[in-house]
C-alpha cells in the first residue's frame, strides 16, 4: 500500500505478516535460542552484518523483532530494539554515546528509579548526570559542556505529569549538536511522538501503557535515524572503527540504521539486556488496543482531576489537562490528544492524610507501577522517591503531602466514589 497508514492500523498490523512457515495470523512465540544457518556462507554473511537474519536470541528473535518494529512504526523512527526493561533501555540507549568522564544533562522531573540509576549506577560507570529544570531551556543550554553527550527528559514527566516542551529542548540539543533522548513511557506514541518534535532517541518502559495490563516488564529504544553521529567526533563508537565488532564503522556502513545495528551487534550482544519472546507476546497483545485505552485513560484522568480540584480536602492537583494548569497551553501545542493519565494530588492533611488515603482506597491499588488498566496510587515520598532528600523530592514534584495517581480504564464515577470515601477517612 502506498498510503501512509494511520495509528490505529499500525498498532494492529505494523511489524508483522502472516507467519511465513505456517500462515499463523497472530505472531507466533518463537521459543527458541538459536537458528540453523543455511550453510557456512550464510553464517558468515550474518556475522559480518552483510545479511539480516537471526543468529541467537540474545541478539534477535522474530517475536521480539515484530514488537520492536511495531513500536518503531508507531513512533515514526528508522529502527529500534526491545530490551528486558525500561531501565535496560535507558542504559542501552546511552551506552554507545558515553564513556568515563562524560555527562548527560537530565531533567529534574524523572521517574524515581531513573533518578537513582542516573546518580548511583552512573557513578560506578564514571558517567555523570547534571540535573536541570527543563522548564528553563536556557539553563539546559548553560549546563552543557565539552563532555556532554546527550540531553535526557521524559515527555509527560513523572510524577506530576508535567509536559516537557520538546520543541524548545530539542532546539537546545540541536544547537549544541547533541542527541535528545526522550522517555516517552507516560505519553506513549498515541499522545506524543517525540521524533516529530526533534528527539533523536525515544526510550520506553513497555511495562506500562504499551503492554497496558501489568503483566510483563520490558523496554524499547527507537532511533529517529536522523542524527549525524560522525559530525563532531564525539561519538566514536558509531563513527570510528568499532573494536568490539571487528573494526566496522557503524555510521558509515549503516547510515540511518547505525544506532539500531550497534544496539543489536554490541549493546544486546555484550550487555545482554534482552527481552524474552513471551514478554514480547504479551506486549504485542496489549499494544493492539493502545489508542482505545489511551483515549479512555485520558478521559477518566480529566474527570477525576476535575473532581479532585474542586474538593475542599484537596490542596492542589497537578494535571496539565486542567484549565487552571500553567501547562495547559503547552498541552494543546505538544500533546493535543491529552495530558495522559498520571498526575499528583496534594492533600491539605499532609503526610498522614496521604498514608490514610492510600490505605483506605478499595478500587485503586497501592503499587509501585503505572500505566495499568487498573487505577493505581502511590505515596511517592514514602516509596519511589524515598532515597531523595526532601528538597530533591519537592523539586521532582513528589513532596510529602503528595500522592501520585495512575488512572485506569474503569468507570470514572466509580473511581471518584472510591476517592471520596477514602478522603473522608483520611481526615484533614
Ligand atoms: C517504569 C518506568 C521506567 C523504568 O521501566 P522498567 O520497565 O520498570 O525498568 C522508566 N521510566 C519511566 C517513565 C517509567 O514509568
Coordinates of C-alpha atoms and ligand atoms in Angstrom, one line a residue:
X1 CA 0.0 0.0 0.0
X2 CA 1.3 3.4 -0.9
X3 CA -0.9 5.5 1.6
X4 CA 0.7 6.2 5.0
X5 CA -1.2 4.0 7.4
X6 CA -2.9 5.6 10.4
X7 CA -2.0 4.9 14.1
X8 CA -4.9 2.5 14.7
X9 CA -4.0 0.5 11.7
X10 CA -0.3 0.4 12.6
X11 CA -0.9 -0.7 16.2
X12 CA -2.5 -3.8 14.9
X13 CA -0.5 -4.6 11.7
X14 CA 2.9 -2.9 11.8
X15 CA 5.9 -5.2 12.1
X16 CA 4.0 -8.4 11.3
X17 CA 2.8 -10.5 8.5
X18 CA 1.2 -14.0 8.5
X19 CA 3.9 -16.4 9.7
X20 CA 5.8 -17.4 6.5
X21 CA 6.2 -21.0 7.8
X22 CA 2.7 -21.8 9.0
X23 CA 0.4 -19.0 7.9
X24 CA -0.4 -18.3 11.6
X25 CA -2.2 -14.9 11.6
X26 CA -1.1 -13.9 15.1
X27 CA 2.7 -13.5 15.7
X28 CA 3.9 -16.9 17.0
X29 CA 6.0 -17.0 20.2
X30 CA 9.3 -18.2 18.7
X31 CA 10.5 -20.0 21.8
X32 CA 14.0 -20.8 20.5
X33 CA 17.5 -19.8 21.5
X34 CA 19.3 -20.4 18.2
X35 CA 18.6 -20.5 14.4
X36 CA 20.0 -23.0 11.9
X37 CA 22.3 -21.4 9.3
X38 CA 21.6 -22.5 5.7
X39 CA 25.3 -23.1 5.1
X40 CA 28.7 -21.7 6.1
X41 CA 28.4 -18.7 3.7
X42 CA 25.0 -17.7 5.2
X43 CA 26.5 -17.9 8.7
X44 CA 29.5 -15.7 7.7
X45 CA 27.2 -13.2 6.0
X46 CA 25.1 -12.9 9.1
X47 CA 28.1 -12.4 11.4
X48 CA 29.5 -9.8 9.0
X49 CA 26.2 -7.8 9.1
X50 CA 26.1 -8.3 5.3
X51 CA 22.7 -10.1 5.6
X52 CA 20.0 -9.5 8.1
X53 CA 18.8 -12.6 10.0
X54 CA 18.6 -14.4 13.3
X55 CA 21.7 -15.9 14.9
X56 CA 21.0 -16.2 18.6
X57 CA 18.1 -14.9 20.7
X58 CA 20.2 -12.7 22.9
X59 CA 20.6 -10.5 19.8
X60 CA 17.4 -11.0 17.9
X61 CA 14.2 -13.2 18.0
X62 CA 11.4 -12.9 15.5
X63 CA 8.7 -12.3 18.1
X64 CA 10.7 -9.6 19.8
X65 CA 11.6 -8.1 16.4
X66 CA 7.9 -7.9 15.5
X67 CA 7.3 -5.9 18.6
X68 CA 10.3 -3.7 18.1
X69 CA 9.2 -2.9 14.5
X70 CA 5.7 -2.1 15.6
X71 CA 6.9 0.3 18.2
X72 CA 9.3 1.9 15.7
X73 CA 6.3 2.3 13.3
X74 CA 4.2 3.9 16.0
X75 CA 6.9 6.3 17.0
X76 CA 7.9 7.1 13.4
X77 CA 11.5 6.1 13.8
X78 CA 14.0 4.4 11.5
X79 CA 14.9 1.5 13.7
X80 CA 14.9 0.2 17.2
X81 CA 15.3 -2.7 19.6
X82 CA 13.5 -4.1 22.6
X83 CA 15.1 -4.6 26.0
X84 CA 14.4 -6.5 29.1
X85 CA 13.0 -3.5 31.0
X86 CA 12.7 0.3 30.7
X87 CA 15.8 0.8 32.8
X88 CA 17.7 -1.5 30.5
X89 CA 16.5 0.6 27.5
X90 CA 17.9 3.8 29.2
X91 CA 21.4 2.2 29.8
X92 CA 21.5 0.7 26.3
X93 CA 20.4 4.0 24.7
X94 CA 23.2 5.9 26.5
X95 CA 25.9 3.2 26.3
X96 CA 27.1 3.9 22.7
X97 CA 27.3 7.6 23.5
X98 CA 29.1 7.5 26.8
X99 CA 32.5 6.8 28.4
X100 CA 34.0 7.5 31.8
X101 CA 34.3 11.3 32.4
X102 CA 31.4 12.1 30.1
X103 CA 28.0 13.5 31.2
X104 CA 24.4 14.0 30.2
X105 CA 22.0 16.8 31.1
X106 CA 18.9 15.4 32.7
X107 CA 15.6 16.9 33.8
X108 CA 14.9 17.1 37.5
X109 CA 11.5 15.6 36.8
X110 CA 12.1 11.9 36.4
X111 CA 10.7 8.5 37.4
X112 CA 12.3 7.8 40.8
X113 CA 14.1 4.7 39.6
X114 CA 15.6 6.7 36.7
X115 CA 17.0 9.3 39.2
X116 CA 18.6 6.5 41.2
X117 CA 20.1 4.9 38.0
X118 CA 21.5 8.3 36.9
X119 CA 23.1 9.1 40.2
X120 CA 24.2 5.7 41.7
X121 CA 24.8 3.5 38.7
X122 CA 26.2 6.2 36.6
X123 CA 28.8 7.0 39.2
X124 CA 30.2 3.5 39.0
X125 CA 30.5 3.8 35.2
X126 CA 32.2 7.1 35.5
X127 CA 29.3 8.8 33.9
X128 CA 27.6 11.9 35.3
X129 CA 24.1 13.3 35.1
X130 CA 23.7 17.0 35.6
X131 CA 20.1 17.8 36.7
X132 CA 18.4 21.0 35.4
X133 CA 14.8 22.3 35.4
X134 CA 13.7 21.7 31.8
X135 CA 11.1 24.4 32.1
X136 CA 14.1 26.7 31.6
X137 CA 15.7 25.8 28.2
X138 CA 18.4 28.5 28.7
X139 CA 19.5 26.7 31.9
X140 CA 19.7 23.4 29.9
X141 CA 21.9 25.1 27.3
X142 CA 24.1 26.7 30.0
X143 CA 24.7 23.3 31.7
X144 CA 26.2 21.7 28.5
X145 CA 29.9 21.4 28.5
X146 CA 32.6 19.7 26.2
X147 CA 32.0 16.4 27.9
X148 CA 28.2 16.4 27.5
X149 CA 26.9 13.7 25.1
X150 CA 23.1 13.7 25.5
X151 CA 20.1 15.6 26.8
X152 CA 17.6 13.4 28.6
X153 CA 14.0 14.0 29.7
X154 CA 10.5 12.4 29.9
X155 CA 7.7 13.7 27.7
X156 CA 4.9 13.8 30.3
X157 CA 7.3 13.8 33.2
X158 CA 7.0 11.9 36.4
X159 CA 5.5 12.1 38.9
X160 CA 3.3 15.1 38.3
X161 CA 2.7 14.6 34.6
X162 CA 4.4 17.8 33.6
X163 CA 4.5 18.1 29.8
X164 CA 8.1 18.9 28.7
X165 CA 8.3 21.5 25.9
X166 CA 10.1 19.1 23.5
X167 CA 10.3 21.8 20.7
X168 CA 12.2 24.1 23.0
X169 CA 14.5 21.4 24.4
X170 CA 15.2 19.8 21.0
X171 CA 16.3 23.2 19.7
X172 CA 18.8 23.4 22.6
X173 CA 20.1 19.9 21.8
X174 CA 20.3 20.6 18.1
X175 CA 22.1 23.9 18.6
X176 CA 24.7 22.0 20.7
X177 CA 25.0 19.1 18.2
X178 CA 23.8 16.7 20.9
X179 CA 21.2 13.9 20.7
X180 CA 17.9 14.4 22.7
X181 CA 16.8 11.2 24.4
X182 CA 13.1 11.2 25.4
X183 CA 11.5 8.7 27.7
X184 CA 8.0 8.5 26.2
X185 CA 6.6 5.9 28.7
X186 CA 3.9 8.1 30.2
X187 CA 2.6 9.7 27.0
X188 CA 3.0 6.7 24.6
X189 CA 3.3 7.5 20.9
X190 CA -0.5 7.9 20.8
X191 CA -0.3 11.1 22.8
X192 CA 3.1 12.3 21.7
X193 CA 5.7 11.3 19.0
X194 CA 8.9 12.9 20.3
X195 CA 10.7 12.4 17.0
X196 CA 8.2 14.8 15.4
X197 CA 9.4 17.3 18.0
X198 CA 13.1 16.8 17.3
X199 CA 14.0 13.9 19.5
X200 CA 16.9 11.7 18.4
X201 CA 16.2 8.6 20.5
X202 CA 13.0 7.6 22.2
X203 CA 13.1 5.1 25.1
X204 CA 10.1 3.2 26.7
X205 CA 9.3 1.1 29.6
X206 CA 6.9 -1.2 27.7
X207 CA 5.9 -2.5 31.2
X208 CA 3.5 0.4 31.4
X209 CA 0.8 1.6 28.9
X210 CA 2.3 -0.2 25.8
X211 CA 1.6 -3.6 27.4
X212 CA -1.2 -2.0 29.4
X213 CA -2.2 -4.8 31.7
X214 CA 0.6 -5.1 34.2
X215 CA 1.8 -8.5 33.1
X216 CA 5.5 -8.2 31.9
X217 CA 8.5 -5.9 32.2
X218 CA 10.1 -4.7 29.1
X219 CA 11.6 -1.7 27.3
X220 CA 12.3 -0.3 23.9
X221 CA 14.7 2.1 22.1
X222 CA 13.6 3.8 18.9
X223 CA 16.1 5.8 16.8
X224 CA 14.9 8.6 14.6
X225 CA 17.7 7.8 12.2
X226 CA 18.4 11.5 11.6
X227 CA 21.4 12.3 13.9
X228 CA 24.8 12.7 12.2
X229 CA 27.0 10.6 14.5
X230 CA 30.1 11.5 12.5
X231 CA 29.8 15.3 12.5
X232 CA 31.5 16.2 15.8
X233 CA 33.9 13.3 16.6
X234 CA 32.1 13.0 19.9
X235 CA 30.5 9.6 19.2
X236 CA 33.5 7.3 18.2
X237 CA 31.5 4.1 19.0
X238 CA 29.3 4.9 16.0
X239 CA 31.7 6.9 13.8
X240 CA 35.1 5.2 14.3
X241 CA 36.2 1.6 13.7
X242 CA 34.5 -0.4 16.5
X243 CA 36.9 -2.8 18.1
X244 CA 34.1 -4.8 19.7
X245 CA 32.8 -5.6 16.2
X246 CA 35.9 -6.3 14.0
X247 CA 36.5 -2.7 13.1
X248 CA 33.2 -1.8 11.4
X249 CA 32.3 1.9 11.2
X250 CA 28.6 1.7 12.1
X251 CA 27.6 5.1 10.9
X252 CA 29.5 5.0 7.6
X253 CA 28.4 1.4 6.9
X254 CA 24.7 1.5 8.0
X255 CA 23.6 5.2 7.9
X256 CA 20.2 5.7 9.5
X257 CA 20.3 2.2 10.9
X258 CA 23.7 2.7 12.6
X259 CA 22.3 3.1 16.1
X260 CA 19.9 0.1 15.7
X261 CA 22.6 -2.2 14.4
X262 CA 25.0 -1.1 17.1
X263 CA 22.4 -1.8 19.7
X264 CA 21.9 -5.3 18.4
X265 CA 25.5 -6.2 17.5
X266 CA 27.2 -4.6 20.5
X267 CA 24.5 -3.5 23.0
X268 CA 22.4 -6.6 23.2
X269 CA 25.3 -9.0 22.4
X270 CA 27.6 -7.6 25.1
X271 CA 25.2 -6.2 27.8
X272 CA 22.6 -9.0 27.3
X273 CA 19.6 -6.9 28.4
X274 CA 17.4 -8.9 26.1
X275 CA 13.6 -9.0 26.0
X276 CA 12.3 -12.6 26.0
X277 CA 9.7 -13.7 23.4
X278 CA 7.0 -14.4 26.0
X279 CA 7.2 -10.8 27.2
X280 CA 7.1 -9.6 23.6
X281 CA 3.9 -11.7 23.0
X282 CA 2.1 -10.1 25.9
X283 CA 3.2 -6.6 24.8
X284 CA 2.1 -7.3 21.2
X285 CA -1.3 -8.3 22.6
X286 CA -1.6 -5.1 24.6
X287 CA -0.3 -2.7 22.0
X288 CA -3.2 -3.7 19.6
X289 CA -5.6 -1.6 21.7
X290 CA -3.2 1.2 22.7
X291 CA -5.2 4.1 21.2
X292 CA -8.5 2.8 22.6
X293 CA -7.1 2.5 26.1
X294 CA -5.3 5.9 26.0
X295 CA -8.5 7.7 25.0
X296 CA -10.3 6.2 28.0
X297 CA -7.3 6.8 30.3
X298 CA -7.2 10.5 29.3
X299 CA -11.0 10.9 29.6
X300 CA -11.0 9.3 33.0
X301 CA -8.0 11.3 34.2
X302 CA -9.7 14.5 33.2
X303 CA -12.9 13.7 35.1
X304 CA -11.1 12.5 38.2
X305 CA -8.7 15.5 38.2
X306 CA -11.6 18.0 37.8
X307 CA -13.5 16.3 40.6
X308 CA -10.4 16.4 42.9
X309 CA -9.6 20.0 42.1
X310 CA -13.0 21.2 43.5
X311 CA -12.8 19.1 46.6
X312 CA -12.1 21.1 49.8
X313 CA -9.9 18.3 51.3
X314 CA -7.5 18.7 48.3
X315 CA -4.9 21.4 48.2
X316 CA -3.9 21.1 44.5
X317 CA -4.0 18.8 41.5
X318 CA -1.1 18.8 39.1
X319 CA -3.0 17.5 36.0
X320 CA -1.9 19.5 32.9
X321 CA -5.3 18.9 31.3
X322 CA -7.0 21.2 33.8
X323 CA -7.8 24.6 32.5
X324 CA -6.2 26.1 35.7
X325 CA -2.8 24.3 34.9
X326 CA 0.1 26.6 33.9
X327 CA 0.9 23.9 31.4
X328 CA -2.5 23.9 29.7
X329 CA -1.2 25.9 26.6
X330 CA 1.7 23.6 26.2
X331 CA -0.5 20.5 26.3
X332 CA -2.6 21.9 23.5
X333 CA 0.6 22.5 21.4
X334 CA 2.7 19.5 22.0
X335 CA 0.2 16.9 23.4
X336 CA -3.1 17.8 21.7
X337 CA -4.7 14.3 22.3
X338 CA -4.5 14.8 26.1
X339 CA -2.3 15.2 29.2
X340 CA -2.0 11.4 29.9
X341 CA -3.3 9.6 33.0
X342 CA -0.6 10.2 35.6
X343 CA -0.7 13.2 37.9
X344 CA -0.2 14.1 41.5
X345 CA -2.6 15.4 44.2
X346 CA -1.5 17.4 47.2
X347 CA -3.7 16.9 50.3
X348 CA -4.4 19.6 52.9
X349 CA -3.9 16.8 55.6
X350 CA -0.2 16.4 54.7
X351 CA 1.8 13.2 55.0
X352 CA -0.7 11.4 57.4
X353 CA -3.7 12.1 55.2
X354 CA -1.8 10.7 52.2
X355 CA -0.9 7.5 54.0
X356 CA -4.6 7.1 55.2
X357 CA -5.9 7.8 51.7
X358 CA -3.7 5.1 50.2
X359 CA -4.7 2.6 53.0
X360 CA -8.5 3.2 52.6
X361 CA -8.9 3.1 48.8
X362 CA -10.7 0.0 47.6
X363 CA -10.6 0.1 43.8
X364 CA -7.2 1.9 43.5
X365 CA -4.3 -0.5 44.0
X366 CA -1.3 0.6 46.1
X367 CA 1.5 -0.4 43.9
X368 CA 4.8 0.8 42.5
X369 CA 3.7 0.8 38.9
X370 CA 1.8 2.9 36.5
X371 CA 0.1 2.6 33.1
X372 CA -2.1 -0.3 34.1
X373 CA -5.8 -0.8 33.0
X374 CA -6.4 -0.7 36.8
X375 CA -6.2 2.6 38.7
X376 CA -3.1 2.8 40.9
X377 CA -1.9 5.1 43.6
X378 CA 1.4 5.6 45.4
X379 CA 2.7 7.9 48.0
X380 CA 6.0 8.8 46.3
X381 CA 7.7 10.3 49.4
X382 CA 7.5 7.1 51.4
X383 CA 8.2 4.8 48.4
X384 CA 9.6 5.5 45.0
X385 CA 11.2 8.8 45.9
X386 CA 12.3 8.0 49.5
X387 CA 16.0 7.8 48.5
X388 CA 15.8 11.5 47.7
X389 CA 16.3 14.4 50.1
X390 CA 13.1 16.5 50.9
X391 CA 14.4 19.3 48.7
X392 CA 15.0 16.8 45.8
X393 CA 11.5 15.3 46.3
X394 CA 10.0 18.8 46.2
X395 CA 11.9 19.6 43.0
X396 CA 10.7 16.4 41.5
X397 CA 7.1 17.2 42.3
X398 CA 6.9 14.4 45.0
X399 CA 6.6 16.4 48.2
X400 CA 5.5 14.7 51.5
X401 CA 1.8 15.7 51.1
X402 CA 1.6 14.4 47.5
X403 CA 0.2 11.1 46.1
X404 CA 0.7 10.0 42.5
X405 CA -2.3 8.6 40.7
X406 CA -2.3 6.5 37.5
X407 CA -5.8 6.5 36.3
X408 CA -7.1 3.3 34.7
X409 CA -9.9 2.5 32.3
X410 CA -12.7 1.7 34.8
X411 CA -15.9 3.8 35.1
X412 CA -14.8 7.3 36.2
X413 CA -17.8 7.6 38.6
X414 CA -16.6 4.5 40.5
X415 CA -13.1 5.9 40.8
X416 CA -14.5 9.2 42.1
X417 CA -16.7 7.4 44.6
X418 CA -13.7 5.4 45.9
X419 CA -11.6 8.6 46.3
X420 CA -14.5 10.3 48.0
X421 CA -14.9 7.6 50.7
X422 CA -11.2 7.2 51.3
X423 CA -10.7 11.0 51.6
X424 CA -13.4 11.0 54.2
X425 CA -11.4 8.5 56.2
X426 CA -8.1 10.3 55.6
X427 CA -9.4 13.4 57.6
X428 CA -7.7 16.8 57.3
Ligands
LIG1 C1 8.6 2.4 34.9 C2 9.4 3.4 34.2 C3 10.8 3.3 33.9 C4 11.5 2.0 34.2 O1 11.0 0.9 33.5 P1 11.0 -0.6 34.0 O2 10.3 -1.3 32.9 O3 10.3 -0.7 35.3 O4 12.5 -0.9 34.1 C5 11.4 4.3 33.3 N1 10.8 5.5 33.0 C6 9.5 5.7 33.3 C7 8.9 7.0 32.9 C8 8.8 4.7 33.9 O5 7.5 4.9 34.2

